[in-house]
Amino acid sequence: MIGIMLNKREAKEMVYLLKKELEELLSDLKDDQIEPMVKTVLEERYHLLFRLFTLLASPAECTRFCRRKQEYQ
């Protein structure tokens, strides 16, 4: 198990970076020109970053990045 300690400012910066990355991944996942194999990798990355995001962000912020089951099946 690996852990990190962040102060409030660092946690805010981490949330900001994760939001930007999640937004970019969502736009890439909606792009029809991206190959299915690449989308699979993007989906795995999205899932990993979203789990990290849920540890740092408020539940209200997390709902913004929740994906519907239909979007990823």
PDB file of C-alpha atoms in Angstrom:
ATOM      1  CA  MET A   1       0.000   0.000   0.000  1.00  0.00           C
ATOM      2  CA  ILE A   2       1.285   3.444  -0.896  1.00  0.00           C
ATOM      3  CA  GLY A   3       0.047   6.619   0.722  1.00  0.00           C
ATOM      4  CA  ILE A   4       0.744  10.311   0.399  1.00  0.00           C
ATOM      5  CA  MET A   5       0.243  13.242   2.688  1.00  0.00           C
ATOM      6  CA  LEU A   6      -1.003  16.483   1.172  1.00  0.00           C
ATOM      7  CA  ASN A   7      -1.708  19.819   2.747  1.00  0.00           C
ATOM      8  CA  LYS A   8      -4.906  21.661   1.738  1.00  0.00           C
ATOM      9  CA  ARG A   9      -3.249  23.650  -1.040  1.00  0.00           C
ATOM     10  CA  GLU A  10      -1.651  20.557  -2.559  1.00  0.00           C
ATOM     11  CA  ALA A  11      -4.949  18.683  -2.356  1.00  0.00           C
ATOM     12  CA  LYS A  12      -6.705  21.531  -4.199  1.00  0.00           C
ATOM     13  CA  GLU A  13      -4.024  21.452  -6.883  1.00  0.00           C
ATOM     14  CA  MET A  14      -4.379  17.688  -7.212  1.00  0.00           C
ATOM     15  CA  VAL A  15      -8.166  17.985  -7.561  1.00  0.00           C
ATOM     16  CA  TYR A  16      -7.693  20.643 -10.240  1.00  0.00           C
ATOM     17  CA  LEU A  17      -5.259  18.466 -12.200  1.00  0.00           C
ATOM     18  CA  LEU A  18      -7.505  15.428 -11.917  1.00  0.00           C
ATOM     19  CA  LYS A  19     -10.524  17.433 -13.113  1.00  0.00           C
ATOM     20  CA  LYS A  20      -8.656  18.607 -16.193  1.00  0.00           C
ATOM     21  CA  GLU A  21      -7.443  15.108 -16.984  1.00  0.00           C
ATOM     22  CA  LEU A  22     -10.914  13.588 -16.483  1.00  0.00           C
ATOM     23  CA  GLU A  23     -12.479  16.229 -18.741  1.00  0.00           C
ATOM     24  CA  GLU A  24      -9.941  15.474 -21.448  1.00  0.00           C
ATOM     25  CA  LEU A  25     -10.511  11.737 -21.133  1.00  0.00           C
ATOM     26  CA  LEU A  26     -14.283  12.184 -21.349  1.00  0.00           C
ATOM     27  CA  SER A  27     -13.965  14.173 -24.552  1.00  0.00           C
ATOM     28  CA  ASP A  28     -11.611  11.554 -26.016  1.00  0.00           C
ATOM     29  CA  LEU A  29     -13.971   8.726 -25.072  1.00  0.00           C
ATOM     30  CA  LYS A  30     -16.831  10.456 -26.900  1.00  0.00           C
ATOM     31  CA  ASP A  31     -14.742  10.838 -30.066  1.00  0.00           C
ATOM     32  CA  ASP A  32     -15.858   8.348 -32.727  1.00  0.00           C
ATOM     33  CA  GLN A  33     -12.563   8.500 -34.623  1.00  0.00           C
ATOM     34  CA  ILE A  34     -10.571   6.841 -31.843  1.00  0.00           C
ATOM     35  CA  GLU A  35     -10.003   3.115 -32.267  1.00  0.00           C
ATOM     36  CA  PRO A  36     -11.738   0.700 -29.866  1.00  0.00           C
ATOM     37  CA  MET A  37      -8.453  -0.633 -28.473  1.00  0.00           C
ATOM     38  CA  VAL A  38      -7.319   2.895 -27.606  1.00  0.00           C
ATOM     39  CA  LYS A  39     -10.708   3.599 -26.032  1.00  0.00           C
ATOM     40  CA  THR A  40     -10.262   0.550 -23.814  1.00  0.00           C
ATOM     41  CA  VAL A  41      -6.972   1.937 -22.521  1.00  0.00           C
ATOM     42  CA  LEU A  42      -8.543   5.374 -22.042  1.00  0.00           C
ATOM     43  CA  GLU A  43     -11.394   3.774 -20.107  1.00  0.00           C
ATOM     44  CA  GLU A  44      -8.961   2.022 -17.765  1.00  0.00           C
ATOM     45  CA  ARG A  45      -7.092   5.275 -17.196  1.00  0.00           C
ATOM     46  CA  TYR A  46     -10.366   7.112 -16.581  1.00  0.00           C
ATOM     47  CA  HIS A  47     -11.451   4.545 -14.010  1.00  0.00           C
ATOM     48  CA  LEU A  48      -8.138   4.765 -12.151  1.00  0.00           C
ATOM     49  CA  LEU A  49      -8.090   8.578 -12.091  1.00  0.00           C
ATOM     50  CA  PHE A  50     -11.746   8.762 -11.093  1.00  0.00           C
ATOM     51  CA  ARG A  51     -11.115   6.511  -8.092  1.00  0.00           C
ATOM     52  CA  LEU A  52      -8.265   8.782  -7.024  1.00  0.00           C
ATOM     53  CA  PHE A  53     -10.489  11.823  -7.610  1.00  0.00           C
ATOM     54  CA  THR A  54     -13.192  10.407  -5.321  1.00  0.00           C
ATOM     55  CA  LEU A  55     -10.681  10.262  -2.476  1.00  0.00           C
ATOM     56  CA  LEU A  56      -9.908  13.973  -2.731  1.00  0.00           C
ATOM     57  CA  ALA A  57     -13.035  15.680  -4.057  1.00  0.00           C
ATOM     58  CA  SER A  58     -16.446  16.267  -2.546  1.00  0.00           C
ATOM     59  CA  PRO A  59     -19.341  13.993  -3.564  1.00  0.00           C
ATOM     60  CA  ALA A  60     -20.950  16.895  -5.428  1.00  0.00           C
ATOM     61  CA  GLU A  61     -17.844  17.289  -7.574  1.00  0.00           C
ATOM     62  CA  CYS A  62     -17.637  13.551  -8.167  1.00  0.00           C
ATOM     63  CA  THR A  63     -21.140  13.331  -9.623  1.00  0.00           C
ATOM     64  CA  ARG A  64     -20.053  15.640 -12.425  1.00  0.00           C
ATOM     65  CA  PHE A  65     -17.639  12.987 -13.663  1.00  0.00           C
ATOM     66  CA  CYS A  66     -19.787   9.881 -13.103  1.00  0.00           C
ATOM     67  CA  ARG A  67     -20.404   8.046 -16.330  1.00  0.00           C
ATOM     68  CA  ARG A  68     -23.597   6.264 -17.224  1.00  0.00           C
ATOM     69  CA  LYS A  69     -23.347   2.527 -17.641  1.00  0.00           C
ATOM     70  CA  GLN A  70     -24.500   2.845 -21.270  1.00  0.00           C
ATOM     71  CA  GLU A  71     -21.553   5.109 -22.098  1.00  0.00           C
ATOM     72  CA  TYR A  72     -18.906   2.521 -21.404  1.00  0.00           C
ATOM     73  CA  GLN A  73     -20.526  -0.749 -22.440  1.00  0.00           C
TER      74      GLN A  73
END
